[in-house]
Tab-separated table of C-alpha atoms in Angstrom:
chain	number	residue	atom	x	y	z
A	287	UNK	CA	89.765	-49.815	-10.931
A	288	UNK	CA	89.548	-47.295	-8.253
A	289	UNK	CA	90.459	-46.794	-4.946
A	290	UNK	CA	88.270	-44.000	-2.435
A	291	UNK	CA	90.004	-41.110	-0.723
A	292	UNK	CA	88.262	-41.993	2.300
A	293	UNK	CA	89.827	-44.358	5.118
A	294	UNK	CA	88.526	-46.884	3.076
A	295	UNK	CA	89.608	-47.221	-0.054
A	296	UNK	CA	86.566	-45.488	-1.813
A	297	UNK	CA	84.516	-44.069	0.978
A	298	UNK	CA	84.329	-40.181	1.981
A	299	UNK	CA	81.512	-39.239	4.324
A	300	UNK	CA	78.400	-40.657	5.572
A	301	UNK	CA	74.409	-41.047	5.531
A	302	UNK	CA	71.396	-40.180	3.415
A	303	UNK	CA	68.849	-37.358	3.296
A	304	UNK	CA	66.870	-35.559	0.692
A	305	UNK	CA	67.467	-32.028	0.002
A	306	UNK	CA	65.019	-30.101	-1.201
A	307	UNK	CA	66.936	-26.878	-2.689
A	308	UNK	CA	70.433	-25.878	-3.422
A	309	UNK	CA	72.601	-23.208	-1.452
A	310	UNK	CA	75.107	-22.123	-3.424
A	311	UNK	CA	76.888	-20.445	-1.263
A	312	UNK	CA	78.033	-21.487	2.491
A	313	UNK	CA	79.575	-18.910	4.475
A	314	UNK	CA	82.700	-19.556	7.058
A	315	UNK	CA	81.787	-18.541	11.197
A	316	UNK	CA	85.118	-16.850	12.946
A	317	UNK	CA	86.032	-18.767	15.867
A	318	UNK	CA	84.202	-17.590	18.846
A	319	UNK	CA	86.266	-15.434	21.324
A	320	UNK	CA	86.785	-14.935	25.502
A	321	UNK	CA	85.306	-11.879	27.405
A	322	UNK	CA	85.952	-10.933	30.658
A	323	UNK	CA	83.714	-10.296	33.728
A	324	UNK	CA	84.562	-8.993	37.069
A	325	UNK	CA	84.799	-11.462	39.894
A	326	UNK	CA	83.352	-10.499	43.218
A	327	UNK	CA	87.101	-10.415	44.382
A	328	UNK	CA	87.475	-7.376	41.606
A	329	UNK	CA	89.845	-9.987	39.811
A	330	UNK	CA	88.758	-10.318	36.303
A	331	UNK	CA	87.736	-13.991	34.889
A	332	UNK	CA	87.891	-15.207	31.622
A	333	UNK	CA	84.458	-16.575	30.558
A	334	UNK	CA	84.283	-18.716	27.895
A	335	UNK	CA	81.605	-17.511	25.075
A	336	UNK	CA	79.332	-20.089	22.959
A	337	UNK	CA	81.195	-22.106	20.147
A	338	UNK	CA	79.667	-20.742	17.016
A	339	UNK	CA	76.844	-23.264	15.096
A	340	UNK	CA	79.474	-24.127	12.029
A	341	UNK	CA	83.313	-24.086	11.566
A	342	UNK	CA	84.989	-24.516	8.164
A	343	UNK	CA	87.757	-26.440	7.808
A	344	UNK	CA	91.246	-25.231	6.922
A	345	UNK	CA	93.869	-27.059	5.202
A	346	UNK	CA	95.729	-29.152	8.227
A	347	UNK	CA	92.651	-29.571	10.499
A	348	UNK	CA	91.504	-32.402	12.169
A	349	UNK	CA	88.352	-33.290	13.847
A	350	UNK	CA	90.248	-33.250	17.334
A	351	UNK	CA	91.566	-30.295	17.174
A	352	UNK	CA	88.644	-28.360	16.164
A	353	UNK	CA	86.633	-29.905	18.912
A	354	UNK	CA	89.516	-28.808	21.161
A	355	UNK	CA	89.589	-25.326	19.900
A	356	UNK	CA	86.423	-24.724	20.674
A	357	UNK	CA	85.993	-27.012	23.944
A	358	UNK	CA	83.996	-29.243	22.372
A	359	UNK	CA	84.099	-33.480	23.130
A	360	UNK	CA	85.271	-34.964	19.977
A	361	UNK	CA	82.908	-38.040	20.021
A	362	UNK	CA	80.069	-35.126	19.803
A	363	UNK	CA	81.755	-33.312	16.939
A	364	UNK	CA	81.691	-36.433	14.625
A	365	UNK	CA	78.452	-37.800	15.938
A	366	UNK	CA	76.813	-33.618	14.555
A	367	UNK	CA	78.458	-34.282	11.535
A	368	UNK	CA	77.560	-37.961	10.803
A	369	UNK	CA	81.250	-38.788	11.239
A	370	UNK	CA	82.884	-41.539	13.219
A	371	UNK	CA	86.053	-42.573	14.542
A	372	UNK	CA	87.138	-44.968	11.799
A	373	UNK	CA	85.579	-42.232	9.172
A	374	UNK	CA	86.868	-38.974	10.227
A	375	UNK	CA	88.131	-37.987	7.361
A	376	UNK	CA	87.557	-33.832	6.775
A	377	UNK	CA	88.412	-31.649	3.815
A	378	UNK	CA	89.440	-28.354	3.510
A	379	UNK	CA	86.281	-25.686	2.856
A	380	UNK	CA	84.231	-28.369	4.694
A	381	UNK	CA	81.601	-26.868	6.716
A	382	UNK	CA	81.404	-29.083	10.393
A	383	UNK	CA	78.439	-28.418	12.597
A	384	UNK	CA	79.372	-27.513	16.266
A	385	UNK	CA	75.975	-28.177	18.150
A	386	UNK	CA	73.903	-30.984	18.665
A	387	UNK	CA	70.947	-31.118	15.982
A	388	UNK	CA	67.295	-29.913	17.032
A	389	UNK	CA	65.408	-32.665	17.304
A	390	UNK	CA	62.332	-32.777	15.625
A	391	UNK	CA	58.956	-32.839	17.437
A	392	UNK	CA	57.640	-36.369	16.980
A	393	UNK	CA	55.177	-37.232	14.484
A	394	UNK	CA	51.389	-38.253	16.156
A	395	UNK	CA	52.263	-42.161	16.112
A	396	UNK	CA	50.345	-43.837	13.309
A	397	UNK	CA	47.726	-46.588	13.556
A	398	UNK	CA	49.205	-50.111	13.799
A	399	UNK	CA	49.381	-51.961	10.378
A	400	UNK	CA	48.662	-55.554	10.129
A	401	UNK	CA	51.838	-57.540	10.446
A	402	UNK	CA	53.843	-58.733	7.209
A	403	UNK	CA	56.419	-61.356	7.559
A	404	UNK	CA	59.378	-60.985	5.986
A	405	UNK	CA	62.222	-62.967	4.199
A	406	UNK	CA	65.202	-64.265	5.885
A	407	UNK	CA	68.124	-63.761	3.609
A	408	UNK	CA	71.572	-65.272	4.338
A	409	UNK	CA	74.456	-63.060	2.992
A	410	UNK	CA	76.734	-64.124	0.105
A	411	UNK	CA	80.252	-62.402	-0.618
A	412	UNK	CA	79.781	-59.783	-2.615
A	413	UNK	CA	75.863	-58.893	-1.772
A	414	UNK	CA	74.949	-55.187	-0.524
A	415	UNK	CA	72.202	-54.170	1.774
A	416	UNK	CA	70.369	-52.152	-1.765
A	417	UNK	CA	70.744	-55.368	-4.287
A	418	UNK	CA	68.912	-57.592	-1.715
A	419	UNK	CA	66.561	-55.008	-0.954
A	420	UNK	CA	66.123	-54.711	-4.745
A	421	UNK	CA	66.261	-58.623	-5.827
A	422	UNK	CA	63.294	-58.953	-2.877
A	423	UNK	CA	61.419	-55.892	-3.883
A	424	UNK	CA	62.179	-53.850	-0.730
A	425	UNK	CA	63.954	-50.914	-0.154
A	426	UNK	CA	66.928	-50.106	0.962
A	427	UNK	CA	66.058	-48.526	4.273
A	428	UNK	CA	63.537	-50.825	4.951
A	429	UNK	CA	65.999	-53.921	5.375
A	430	UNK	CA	68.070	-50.868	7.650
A	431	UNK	CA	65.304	-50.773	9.750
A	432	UNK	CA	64.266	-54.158	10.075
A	433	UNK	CA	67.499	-54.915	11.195
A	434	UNK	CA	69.063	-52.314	13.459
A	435	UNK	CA	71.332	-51.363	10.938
A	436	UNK	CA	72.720	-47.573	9.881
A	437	UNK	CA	74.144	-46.678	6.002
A	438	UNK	CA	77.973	-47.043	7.585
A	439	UNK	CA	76.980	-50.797	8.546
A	440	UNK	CA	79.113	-53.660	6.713
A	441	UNK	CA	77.134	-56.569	6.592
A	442	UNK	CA	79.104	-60.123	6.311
A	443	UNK	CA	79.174	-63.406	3.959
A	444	UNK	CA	77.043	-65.618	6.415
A	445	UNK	CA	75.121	-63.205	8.173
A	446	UNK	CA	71.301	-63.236	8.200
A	447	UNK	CA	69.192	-60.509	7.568
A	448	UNK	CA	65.517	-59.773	7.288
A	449	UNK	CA	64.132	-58.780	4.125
A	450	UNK	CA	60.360	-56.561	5.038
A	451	UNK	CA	57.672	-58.326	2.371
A	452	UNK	CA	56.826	-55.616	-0.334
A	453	UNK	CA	53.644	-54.796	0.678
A	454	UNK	CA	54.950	-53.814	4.246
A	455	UNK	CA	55.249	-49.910	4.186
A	456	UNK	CA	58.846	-48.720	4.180
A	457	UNK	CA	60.322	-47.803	7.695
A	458	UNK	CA	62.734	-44.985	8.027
A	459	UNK	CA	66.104	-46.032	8.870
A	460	UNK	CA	67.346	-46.171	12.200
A	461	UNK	CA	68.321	-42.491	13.824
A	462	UNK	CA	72.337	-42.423	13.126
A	463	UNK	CA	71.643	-43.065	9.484
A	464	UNK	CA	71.632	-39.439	9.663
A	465	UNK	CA	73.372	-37.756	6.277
A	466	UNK	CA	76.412	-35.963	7.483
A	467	UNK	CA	75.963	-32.374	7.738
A	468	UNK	CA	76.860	-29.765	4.837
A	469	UNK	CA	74.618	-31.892	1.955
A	470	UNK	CA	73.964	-28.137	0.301
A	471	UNK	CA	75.908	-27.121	-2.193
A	472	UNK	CA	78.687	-24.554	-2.552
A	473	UNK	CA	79.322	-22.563	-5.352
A	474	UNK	CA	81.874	-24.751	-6.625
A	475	UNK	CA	79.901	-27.817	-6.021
A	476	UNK	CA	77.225	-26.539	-8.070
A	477	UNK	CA	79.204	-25.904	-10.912
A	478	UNK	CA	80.709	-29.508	-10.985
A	479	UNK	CA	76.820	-30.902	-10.821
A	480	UNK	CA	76.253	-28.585	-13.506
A	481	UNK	CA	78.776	-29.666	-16.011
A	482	UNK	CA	77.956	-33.564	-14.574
A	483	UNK	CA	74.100	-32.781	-15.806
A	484	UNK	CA	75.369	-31.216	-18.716
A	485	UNK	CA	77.682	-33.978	-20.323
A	486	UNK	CA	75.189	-36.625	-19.182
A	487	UNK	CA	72.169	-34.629	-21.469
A	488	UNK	CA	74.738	-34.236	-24.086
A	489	UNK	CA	75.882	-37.954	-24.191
A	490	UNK	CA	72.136	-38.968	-24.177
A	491	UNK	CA	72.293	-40.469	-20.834
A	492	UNK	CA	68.410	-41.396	-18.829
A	493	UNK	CA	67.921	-38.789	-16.193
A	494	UNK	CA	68.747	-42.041	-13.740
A	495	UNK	CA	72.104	-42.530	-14.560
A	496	UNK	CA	73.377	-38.846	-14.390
A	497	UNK	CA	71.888	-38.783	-10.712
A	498	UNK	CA	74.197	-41.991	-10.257
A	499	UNK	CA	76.677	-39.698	-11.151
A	500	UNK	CA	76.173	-37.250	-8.911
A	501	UNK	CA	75.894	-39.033	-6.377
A	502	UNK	CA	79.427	-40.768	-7.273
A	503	UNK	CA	81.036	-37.605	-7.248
A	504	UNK	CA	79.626	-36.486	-3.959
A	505	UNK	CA	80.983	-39.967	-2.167
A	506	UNK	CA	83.811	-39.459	-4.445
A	507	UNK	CA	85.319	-36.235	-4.148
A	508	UNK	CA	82.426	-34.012	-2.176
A	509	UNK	CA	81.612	-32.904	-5.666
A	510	UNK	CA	85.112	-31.239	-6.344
A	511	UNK	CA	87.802	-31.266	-8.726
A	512	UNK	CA	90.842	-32.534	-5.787
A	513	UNK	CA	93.771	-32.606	-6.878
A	514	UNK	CA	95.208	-35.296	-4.672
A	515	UNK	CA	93.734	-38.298	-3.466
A	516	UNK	CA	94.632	-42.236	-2.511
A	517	UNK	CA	97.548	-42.729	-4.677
A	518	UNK	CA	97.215	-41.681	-7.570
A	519	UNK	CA	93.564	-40.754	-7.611
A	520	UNK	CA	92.294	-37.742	-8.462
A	521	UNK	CA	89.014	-35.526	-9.684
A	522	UNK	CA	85.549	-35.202	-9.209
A	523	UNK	CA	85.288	-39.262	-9.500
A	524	UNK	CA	88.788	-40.132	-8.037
A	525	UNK	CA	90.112	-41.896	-11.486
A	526	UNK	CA	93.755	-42.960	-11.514
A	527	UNK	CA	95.510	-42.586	-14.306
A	528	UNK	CA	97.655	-45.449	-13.480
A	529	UNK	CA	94.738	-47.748	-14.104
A	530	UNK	CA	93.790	-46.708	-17.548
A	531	UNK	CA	91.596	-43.251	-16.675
A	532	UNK	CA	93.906	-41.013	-18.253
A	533	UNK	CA	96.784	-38.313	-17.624
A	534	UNK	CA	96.621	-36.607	-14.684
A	535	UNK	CA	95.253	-33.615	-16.181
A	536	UNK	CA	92.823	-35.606	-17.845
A	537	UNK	CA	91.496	-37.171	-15.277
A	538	UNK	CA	91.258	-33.178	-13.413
A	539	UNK	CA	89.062	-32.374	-16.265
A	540	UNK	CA	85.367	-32.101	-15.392
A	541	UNK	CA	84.097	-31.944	-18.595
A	542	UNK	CA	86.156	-35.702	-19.555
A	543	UNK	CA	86.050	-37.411	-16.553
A	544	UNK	CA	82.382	-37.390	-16.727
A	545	UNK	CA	82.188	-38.343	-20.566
A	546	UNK	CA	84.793	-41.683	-19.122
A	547	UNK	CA	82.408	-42.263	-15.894
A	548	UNK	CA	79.420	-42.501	-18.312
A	549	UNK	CA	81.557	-44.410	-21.255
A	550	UNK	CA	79.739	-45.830	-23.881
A	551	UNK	CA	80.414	-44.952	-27.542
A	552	UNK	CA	82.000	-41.906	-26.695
A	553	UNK	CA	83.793	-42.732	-23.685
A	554	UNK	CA	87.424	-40.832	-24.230
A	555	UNK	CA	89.067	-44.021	-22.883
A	556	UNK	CA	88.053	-46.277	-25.435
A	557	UNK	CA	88.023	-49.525	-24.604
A	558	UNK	CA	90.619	-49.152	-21.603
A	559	UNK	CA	87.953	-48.652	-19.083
A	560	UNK	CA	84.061	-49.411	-18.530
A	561	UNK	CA	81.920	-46.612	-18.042
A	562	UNK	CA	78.444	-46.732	-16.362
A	563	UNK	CA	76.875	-47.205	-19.824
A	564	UNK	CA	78.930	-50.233	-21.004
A	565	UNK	CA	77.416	-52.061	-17.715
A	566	UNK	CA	74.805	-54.773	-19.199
A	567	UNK	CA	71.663	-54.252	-17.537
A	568	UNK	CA	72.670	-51.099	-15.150
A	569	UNK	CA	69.037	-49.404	-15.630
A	570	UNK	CA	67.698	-52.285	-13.324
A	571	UNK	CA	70.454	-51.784	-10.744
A	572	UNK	CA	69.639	-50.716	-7.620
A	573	UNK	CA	71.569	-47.152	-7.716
A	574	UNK	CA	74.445	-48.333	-5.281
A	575	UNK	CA	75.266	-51.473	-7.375
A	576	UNK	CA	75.126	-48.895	-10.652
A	577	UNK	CA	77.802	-46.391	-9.087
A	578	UNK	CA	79.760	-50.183	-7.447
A	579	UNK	CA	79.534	-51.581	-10.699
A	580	UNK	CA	81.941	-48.718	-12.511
A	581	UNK	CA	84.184	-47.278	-9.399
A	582	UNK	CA	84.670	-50.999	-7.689
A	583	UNK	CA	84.863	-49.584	-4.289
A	584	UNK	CA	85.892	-51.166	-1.121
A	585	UNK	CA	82.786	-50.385	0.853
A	586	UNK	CA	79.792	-50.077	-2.070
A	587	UNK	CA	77.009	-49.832	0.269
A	588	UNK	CA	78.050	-46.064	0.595
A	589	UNK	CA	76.114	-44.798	-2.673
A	590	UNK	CA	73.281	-45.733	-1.867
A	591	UNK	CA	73.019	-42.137	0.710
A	592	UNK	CA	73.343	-39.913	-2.266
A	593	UNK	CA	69.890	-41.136	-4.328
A	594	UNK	CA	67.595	-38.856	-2.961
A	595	UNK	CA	69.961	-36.179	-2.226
A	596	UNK	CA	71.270	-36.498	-6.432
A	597	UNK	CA	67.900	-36.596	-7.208
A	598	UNK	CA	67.111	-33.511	-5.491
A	599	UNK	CA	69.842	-31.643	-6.863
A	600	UNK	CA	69.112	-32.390	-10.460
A	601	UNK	CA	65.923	-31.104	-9.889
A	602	UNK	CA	67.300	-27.929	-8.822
A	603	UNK	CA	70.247	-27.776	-11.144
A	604	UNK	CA	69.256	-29.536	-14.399
């Protein structure tokens, strides 16, 4: 079993959004700088210049004091960058947005569409907001929507939700499930997808279940190689060796640590873990469940923001 980098055991950064291309490359912004005007006194003020659009993150930054350094409100840094209070976790070469987003004009509202009712669905330990979409033929966003909810929400064992009908179109979730900023990929990122798409065409595995591992890696690790993580976790899918995973620099290599997330016949592990393929019936799985089902995180509802984005980028990549 695993356990997330993130404040929560498994989680790293928050909310989905489709990508259409690929940057490799994401360039650093100095920090901005004072200049100095005359006062109508003749005594010269210090006035405070623009915070730049995009700071990357060195090794011992925080959230606060990068809002701080620039003059920035905290609470706005993490709302740019999809971040929160409980889940303000930032990595080093992280690129954090410093201004508010541009909002979009808004679309011409469409023509009303008959009502649908939907399904009231009581919550059961262990359910997530995709498998009852799934098991009632929804989607995801959809049951977001229909109840207030974002792609950080936990939902409770009691709690009642509304399922929209299938034939209802899908609404777009609500505004903050927003997917944090920096979703293109780096140079190093890219090569990690690469080798991820690579091992998974090699082993065989269904162009699905190679986007499930992208998008594992990206909650995982932000789609690099760490060398550090909760415990004893590390790599591009946060395996521990102390559960079964491998050595240490086992678990660092790219190449294995995607043949063990996969598993199957050729899983390096044997039988000492479960890869994605040795899950019975994973190709039905709604895609959080899939990625749930081998990394047994503490908050698996957090997947489900990388299947359009992991899409996209096999499309580019693959």
């Amino acid at each position: 079993m695993l356990v997330d980098v993130s404040p929560h055991p498994r989680a790293v950064i928050g909310a989905s959004a489709l990508v259409s291309t690929v940057a490799l490359t994401l360039m650093a912004t100095p920090a901005h700088a004072a200049t100095v005007e005359p006062s109508r006194q003749g005594v010269p003020r210090p006035v405070q210049t623009p915070p730049p659009a995009t700071h990357t993150v060195a090794s011992g930054e925080s959230v606060a004091a990068i809002a701080a350094r620039y003059g920035l409100a905290t609470a706005d840094v993490l709302s740019w960058n999809g971040l929160s209070w409980e889940n303000s976790l930032i990595r080093p070469g992280q690129v954090l947005s410093l201004v508010a987003p541009i909002a979009a004009a808004p679309a011409p509202a469409p023509a009303p569409a008959p009502a649908t009712a939907g399904t009231s669905y009581t919550v059961v330990a262990g359910d997530t907001i995709s498998g009852i979409a799934g098991r009632h033929g929804s989607t995801a966003a959809a049951v977001l929507a229909a109840n207030g909810l974002t792609w950080d929400s936990i939902i409770y064992p009691g709690q009642t939700v509304t399922v929209p009908a299938a034939s209802a179109p899908a609404a777009a979730p609500a505004p903050a499930a927003v997917a944090p900023a920096g979703l293109e990929l780096d140079a190093e990122q890219a090569q990690n997808a690469r080798t991820i798409i690579r091992v998974g065409r090699e082993m065989g595995v269904p162009e699905r279940g190679i986007a499930i591992a992208l998008g594992t890696a990206m909650q995982e690790s932000w789609l690099r190689n760490l060398d550090w993580g909760d415990r004893d976790s590390q790599g591009l899918f946060q395996q521990r060796p102390s559960t079964g995973w491998g050595t240490i620099e086992e678990v660092r290599d790219a190449e294995r640590a995607t043949r063990a997330f996969f598993g199957g016949p050729a899983d390096p592990n044997g039988n000492r873990t479960r890869g994605l393929l040795d899950i019975p019936g994973w190709e039905s799985m709604a895609y959080a469940d899939a990625a749930q089902a081998v990394q047994i995180s503490a908050y698996p509802d957090r997947y489900a923001r990388w299947e359009q984005p992991s899409l996209a980028w096999l499309a580019a990549l693959g």
